[in-house]
Short mmCIF file of C-alpha atoms in Angstrom, two decimals:
data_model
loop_
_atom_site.label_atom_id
_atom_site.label_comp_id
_atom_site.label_asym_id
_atom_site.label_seq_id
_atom_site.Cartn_x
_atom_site.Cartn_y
_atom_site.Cartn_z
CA UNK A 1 82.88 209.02 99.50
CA UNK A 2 81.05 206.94 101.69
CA UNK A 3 81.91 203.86 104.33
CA UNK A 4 79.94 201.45 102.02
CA UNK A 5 82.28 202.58 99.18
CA UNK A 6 85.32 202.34 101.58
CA UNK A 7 84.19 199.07 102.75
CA UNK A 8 84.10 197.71 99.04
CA UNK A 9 87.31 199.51 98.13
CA UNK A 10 88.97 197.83 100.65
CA UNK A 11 87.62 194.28 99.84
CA UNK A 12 88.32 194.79 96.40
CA UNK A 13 92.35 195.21 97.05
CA UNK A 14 91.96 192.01 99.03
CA UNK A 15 90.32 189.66 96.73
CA UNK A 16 92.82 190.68 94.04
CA UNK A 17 95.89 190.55 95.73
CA UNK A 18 94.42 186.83 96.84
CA UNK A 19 94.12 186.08 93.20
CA UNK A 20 97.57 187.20 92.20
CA UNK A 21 98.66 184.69 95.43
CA UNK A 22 95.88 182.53 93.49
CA UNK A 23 94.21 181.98 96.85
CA UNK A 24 90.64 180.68 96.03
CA UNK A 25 89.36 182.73 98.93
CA UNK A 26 89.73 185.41 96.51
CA UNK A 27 86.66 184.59 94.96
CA UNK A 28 84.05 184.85 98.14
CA UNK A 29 85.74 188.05 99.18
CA UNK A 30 85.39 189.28 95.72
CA UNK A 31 81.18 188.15 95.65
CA UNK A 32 81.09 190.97 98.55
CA UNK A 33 82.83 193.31 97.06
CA UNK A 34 80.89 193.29 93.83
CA UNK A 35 77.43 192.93 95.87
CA UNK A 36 78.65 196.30 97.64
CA UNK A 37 79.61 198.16 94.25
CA UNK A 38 76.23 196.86 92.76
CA UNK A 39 74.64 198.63 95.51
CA UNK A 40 76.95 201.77 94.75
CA UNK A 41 77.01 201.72 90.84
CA UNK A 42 73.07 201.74 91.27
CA UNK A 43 72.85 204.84 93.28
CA UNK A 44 75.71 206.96 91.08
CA UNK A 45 73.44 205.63 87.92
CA UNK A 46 76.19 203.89 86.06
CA UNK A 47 73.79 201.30 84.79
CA UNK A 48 76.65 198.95 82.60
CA UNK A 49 79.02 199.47 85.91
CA UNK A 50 75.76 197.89 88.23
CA UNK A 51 75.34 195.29 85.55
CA UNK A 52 78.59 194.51 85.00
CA UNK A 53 78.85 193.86 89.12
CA UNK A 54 75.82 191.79 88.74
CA UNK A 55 77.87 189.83 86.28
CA UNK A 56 80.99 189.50 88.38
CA UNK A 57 79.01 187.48 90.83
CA UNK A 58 77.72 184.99 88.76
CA UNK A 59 81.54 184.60 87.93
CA UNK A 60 83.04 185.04 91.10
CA UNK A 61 80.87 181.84 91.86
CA UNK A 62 82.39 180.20 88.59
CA UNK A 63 85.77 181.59 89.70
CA UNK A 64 85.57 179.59 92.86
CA UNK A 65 84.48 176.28 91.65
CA UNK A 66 87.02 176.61 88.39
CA UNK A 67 89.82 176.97 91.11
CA UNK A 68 88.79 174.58 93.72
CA UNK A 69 87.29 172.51 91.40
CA UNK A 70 88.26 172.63 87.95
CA UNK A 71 90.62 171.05 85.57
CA UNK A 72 90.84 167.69 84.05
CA UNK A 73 91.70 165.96 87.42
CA UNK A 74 88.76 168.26 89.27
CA UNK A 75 91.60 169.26 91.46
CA UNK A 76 91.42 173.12 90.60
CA UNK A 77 93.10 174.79 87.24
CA UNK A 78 96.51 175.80 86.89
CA UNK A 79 97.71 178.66 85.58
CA UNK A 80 97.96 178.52 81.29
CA UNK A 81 98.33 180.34 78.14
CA UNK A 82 95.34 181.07 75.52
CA UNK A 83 96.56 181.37 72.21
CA UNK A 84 96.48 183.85 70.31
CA UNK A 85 93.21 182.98 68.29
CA UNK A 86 91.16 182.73 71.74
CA UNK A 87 92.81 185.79 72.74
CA UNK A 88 91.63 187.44 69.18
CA UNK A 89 87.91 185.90 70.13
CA UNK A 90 87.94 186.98 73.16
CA UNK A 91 88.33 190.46 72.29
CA UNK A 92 86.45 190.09 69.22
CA UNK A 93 83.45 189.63 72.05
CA UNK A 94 84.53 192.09 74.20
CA UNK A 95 84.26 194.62 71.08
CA UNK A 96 80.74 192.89 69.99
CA UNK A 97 79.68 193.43 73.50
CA UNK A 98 80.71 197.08 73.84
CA UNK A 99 78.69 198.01 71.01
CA UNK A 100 75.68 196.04 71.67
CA UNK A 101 75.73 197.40 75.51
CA UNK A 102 76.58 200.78 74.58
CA UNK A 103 74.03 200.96 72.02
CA UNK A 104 71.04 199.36 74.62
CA UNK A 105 72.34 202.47 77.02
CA UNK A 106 72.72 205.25 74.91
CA UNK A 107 69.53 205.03 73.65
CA UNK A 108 67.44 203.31 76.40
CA UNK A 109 68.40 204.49 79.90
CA UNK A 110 69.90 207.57 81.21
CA UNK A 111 73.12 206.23 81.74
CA UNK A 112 76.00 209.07 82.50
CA UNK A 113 78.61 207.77 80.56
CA UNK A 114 76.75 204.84 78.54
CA UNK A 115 79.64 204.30 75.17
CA UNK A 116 82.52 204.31 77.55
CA UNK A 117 80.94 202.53 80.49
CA UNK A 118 79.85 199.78 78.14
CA UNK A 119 83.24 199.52 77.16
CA UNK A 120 85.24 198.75 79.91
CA UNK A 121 81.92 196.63 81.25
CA UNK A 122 82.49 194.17 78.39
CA UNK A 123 86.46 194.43 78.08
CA UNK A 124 86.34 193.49 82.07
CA UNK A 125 84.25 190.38 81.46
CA UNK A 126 86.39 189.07 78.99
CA UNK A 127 89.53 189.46 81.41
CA UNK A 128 87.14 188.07 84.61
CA UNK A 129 86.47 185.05 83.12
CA UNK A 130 90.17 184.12 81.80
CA UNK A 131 90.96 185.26 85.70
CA UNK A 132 88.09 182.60 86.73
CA UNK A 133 90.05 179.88 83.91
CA UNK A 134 93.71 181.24 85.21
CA UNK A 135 94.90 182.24 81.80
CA UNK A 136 97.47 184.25 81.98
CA UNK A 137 96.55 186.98 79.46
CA UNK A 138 93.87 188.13 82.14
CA UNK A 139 96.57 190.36 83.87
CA UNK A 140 97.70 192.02 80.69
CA UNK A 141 93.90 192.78 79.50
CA UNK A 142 93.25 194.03 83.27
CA UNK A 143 96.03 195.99 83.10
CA UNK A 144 94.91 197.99 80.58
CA UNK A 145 91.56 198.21 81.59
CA UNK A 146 92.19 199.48 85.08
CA UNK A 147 93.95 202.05 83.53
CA UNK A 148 91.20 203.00 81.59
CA UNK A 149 88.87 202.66 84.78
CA UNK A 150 91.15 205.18 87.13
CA UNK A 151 90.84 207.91 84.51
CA UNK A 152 87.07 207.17 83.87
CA UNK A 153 86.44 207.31 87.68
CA UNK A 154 89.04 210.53 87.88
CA UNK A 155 86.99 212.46 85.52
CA UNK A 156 83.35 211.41 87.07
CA UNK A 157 85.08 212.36 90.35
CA UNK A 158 84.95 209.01 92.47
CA UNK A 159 88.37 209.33 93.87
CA UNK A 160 88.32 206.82 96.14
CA UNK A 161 86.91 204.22 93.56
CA UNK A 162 89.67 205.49 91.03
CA UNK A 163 92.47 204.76 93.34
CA UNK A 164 91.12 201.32 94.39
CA UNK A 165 91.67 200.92 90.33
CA UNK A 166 95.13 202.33 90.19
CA UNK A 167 95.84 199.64 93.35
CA UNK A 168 93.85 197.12 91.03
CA UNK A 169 96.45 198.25 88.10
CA UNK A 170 99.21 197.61 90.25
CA UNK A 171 98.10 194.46 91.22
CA UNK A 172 97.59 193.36 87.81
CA UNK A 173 101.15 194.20 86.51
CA UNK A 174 101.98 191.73 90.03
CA UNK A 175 99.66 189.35 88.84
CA UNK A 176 101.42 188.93 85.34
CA UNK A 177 104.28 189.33 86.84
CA UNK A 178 103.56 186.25 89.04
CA UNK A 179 101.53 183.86 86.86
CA UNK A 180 104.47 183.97 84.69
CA UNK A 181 106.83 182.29 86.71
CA UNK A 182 103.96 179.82 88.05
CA UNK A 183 106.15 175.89 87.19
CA UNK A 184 102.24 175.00 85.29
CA UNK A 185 103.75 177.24 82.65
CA UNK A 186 106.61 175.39 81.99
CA UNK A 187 105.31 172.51 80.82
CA UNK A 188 103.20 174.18 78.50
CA UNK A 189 105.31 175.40 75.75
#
């Protein structure tokens, strides 16, 4: 464990539970965090982990403007609903992209964990951006991969980085919890 990691771990908790208050200020506290984990991810040579950080800021920045300035009026997006065909898609690409990233670090890099890394890499894009387009089925997909993360990070013995995701599970179930009763919802059924 180190202060950079602490530093992150600690940014991370607030940039999500700003997103579950959907607080856009969740988004340049969140660019930080995932600049910082970069850094880490790098150095403990989970290669998908660094690129999917790498990813996370190009959508934290896409995050920011879809919530301060998204949305047919350009006012910011409310919370809504995908269906269930864009949820299928969506994890129709997540599954596409596990294999295709898992493949490229199995066989190209010496990536520790590269099939399961790959994985929840891809699974966590799909639920970032529906977080950046505040659809509610983000919380349930982060749910489960959080849960997936904390026994990932258990087992390559980052404690500190698998509580921050048991926190981030919590938050998720909070999130859900929250979106659901958002008044944008009402009108959409």
């Amino acid at each position: 464990m180190s202060w950079l990691e602490l530093i992150a771990a600690g940014l991370g908790i607030v940039a999500v539970w700003l997103t579950v208050k959907q607080n856009p200020w969740c988004w340049p506290i969140g660019l930080v965090m995932v600049l910082l984990y970069a850094w880490l991810f790098y150095d403990w040579r989970l290669y998908s982990n660094l690129l999917l950080q790498l990813l996370f800021a190009a959508l934290q920045l896409y995050g920011w403007w879809q919530w301060t300035r998204g949305g047919e009026r350009h006012d910011g997006r409310k919370v809504s609903r995908l269906g269930l065909a864009a949820v299928l898609s969506g994890l129709l690409i997540g599954a596409g992209g596990a294999w295709l990233l898992g493949y490229l670090m199995a066989n190209y890099t010496d990536a520790s964990s590269p099939w399961l890394d790959s994985a929840l890499t891809a699974f966590s894009l799909v639920a970032q951006l529906w977080m950046a387009q505040k659809r509610l089925q983000c919380w349930a997909l982060w749910v489960v991969v959080d849960l997936c993360y904390v026994a990932f990070f258990l087992y390559s013995e980052l404690f500190l980085t698998a509580g921050l995701y048991a926190a981030f599970t919590a938050l998720a179930v909070s999130g859900w919890l929250s979106w659901r009763r958002d008044p944008a919802l009402q009108y959409q059924r």
